[in-house]
mmCIF file of C-alpha atoms in Angstrom:
data_model
loop_
_atom_site.group_PDB
_atom_site.id
_atom_site.type_symbol
_atom_site.label_atom_id
_atom_site.label_comp_id
_atom_site.label_asym_id
_atom_site.label_seq_id
_atom_site.Cartn_x
_atom_site.Cartn_y
_atom_site.Cartn_z
ATOM 1 C CA UNK A 1 -0.300 -8.984 -8.768
ATOM 2 C CA UNK A 2 -2.383 -7.626 -11.603
ATOM 3 C CA UNK A 3 0.346 -7.474 -14.235
ATOM 4 C CA UNK A 4 -1.570 -9.606 -16.776
ATOM 5 C CA UNK A 5 -4.532 -7.239 -16.536
ATOM 6 C CA UNK A 6 -2.636 -4.009 -17.215
ATOM 7 C CA UNK A 7 -4.193 -3.598 -20.652
ATOM 8 C CA UNK A 8 -7.740 -4.140 -19.346
ATOM 9 C CA UNK A 9 -7.198 -1.794 -16.396
ATOM 10 C CA UNK A 10 -5.833 0.868 -18.742
ATOM 11 C CA UNK A 11 -8.910 0.537 -20.957
ATOM 12 C CA UNK A 12 -11.306 0.627 -18.002
ATOM 13 C CA UNK A 13 -9.772 3.807 -16.599
ATOM 14 C CA UNK A 14 -9.140 5.419 -20.011
ATOM 15 C CA UNK A 15 -5.393 5.710 -19.471
ATOM 16 C CA UNK A 16 -2.186 4.178 -20.779
ATOM 17 C CA UNK A 17 -0.457 0.976 -19.722
ATOM 18 C CA UNK A 18 2.555 3.058 -18.691
ATOM 19 C CA UNK A 19 0.463 4.987 -16.182
ATOM 20 C CA UNK A 20 -1.059 1.783 -14.833
ATOM 21 C CA UNK A 21 2.428 0.352 -14.322
ATOM 22 C CA UNK A 22 3.210 3.351 -12.105
ATOM 23 C CA UNK A 23 0.690 2.009 -9.573
ATOM 24 C CA UNK A 24 2.718 -1.175 -9.208
ATOM 25 C CA UNK A 25 5.981 0.761 -8.994
ATOM 26 C CA UNK A 26 4.601 3.091 -6.326
ATOM 27 C CA UNK A 27 3.386 0.094 -4.316
ATOM 28 C CA UNK A 28 6.859 -1.450 -4.237
ATOM 29 C CA UNK A 29 8.532 1.876 -3.489
ATOM 30 C CA UNK A 30 6.161 2.436 -0.569
ATOM 31 C CA UNK A 31 6.775 -1.096 0.675
ATOM 32 C CA UNK A 32 10.550 -0.688 0.585
ATOM 33 C CA UNK A 33 10.528 2.766 2.209
ATOM 34 C CA UNK A 34 8.193 1.484 4.912
ATOM 35 C CA UNK A 35 10.692 -1.228 5.816
ATOM 36 C CA UNK A 36 13.251 1.442 6.629
ATOM 37 C CA UNK A 37 10.976 2.707 9.408
ATOM 38 C CA UNK A 38 9.425 -0.582 10.466
ATOM 39 C CA UNK A 39 12.727 -2.389 11.106
ATOM 40 C CA UNK A 40 14.020 0.007 13.769
ATOM 41 C CA UNK A 41 10.572 0.068 15.412
ATOM 42 C CA UNK A 42 10.686 -3.713 15.728
ATOM 43 C CA UNK A 43 14.175 -3.564 17.188
ATOM 44 C CA UNK A 44 13.142 -0.969 19.741
ATOM 45 C CA UNK A 45 9.652 -2.098 20.803
ATOM 46 C CA UNK A 46 9.503 -5.783 19.875
ATOM 47 C CA UNK A 47 7.079 -7.310 17.400
ATOM 48 C CA UNK A 48 3.672 -6.930 19.042
ATOM 49 C CA UNK A 49 3.399 -3.185 19.606
ATOM 50 C CA UNK A 50 4.302 -2.104 16.030
ATOM 51 C CA UNK A 51 2.087 -4.871 14.643
ATOM 52 C CA UNK A 52 -0.894 -3.711 16.689
ATOM 53 C CA UNK A 53 -0.145 -0.083 15.843
ATOM 54 C CA UNK A 54 -0.123 -0.904 12.135
ATOM 55 C CA UNK A 55 -3.351 -2.878 12.480
ATOM 56 C CA UNK A 56 -5.067 0.004 14.260
ATOM 57 C CA UNK A 57 -3.814 2.451 11.627
ATOM 58 C CA UNK A 58 -5.137 0.148 8.889
ATOM 59 C CA UNK A 59 -8.565 -0.102 10.542
ATOM 60 C CA UNK A 60 -8.819 3.664 11.082
ATOM 61 C CA UNK A 61 -7.848 4.492 7.502
ATOM 62 C CA UNK A 62 -10.191 1.825 6.145
ATOM 63 C CA UNK A 63 -13.072 3.321 8.114
ATOM 64 C CA UNK A 64 -12.117 6.794 6.865
ATOM 65 C CA UNK A 65 -12.233 5.538 3.279
ATOM 66 C CA UNK A 66 -15.580 3.889 3.967
ATOM 67 C CA UNK A 67 -17.058 7.130 5.258
ATOM 68 C CA UNK A 68 -15.689 9.240 2.403
ATOM 69 C CA UNK A 69 -18.467 8.145 0.063
#
């Protein structure tokens, strides 16, 4: 990840290294919580439908972020 750059990121955003480390922690927490929902979806619908649903959600949210500026 970006662990070696924590100090530089903290300086660039005028924050502390502890607050920058929270971004990495929140990423892994979100990843682990997402698996709790994704696993049963795969069991119920197979692999393709949840994969395509996640891809569509990713594209829609990426376009929303693009249009926010």
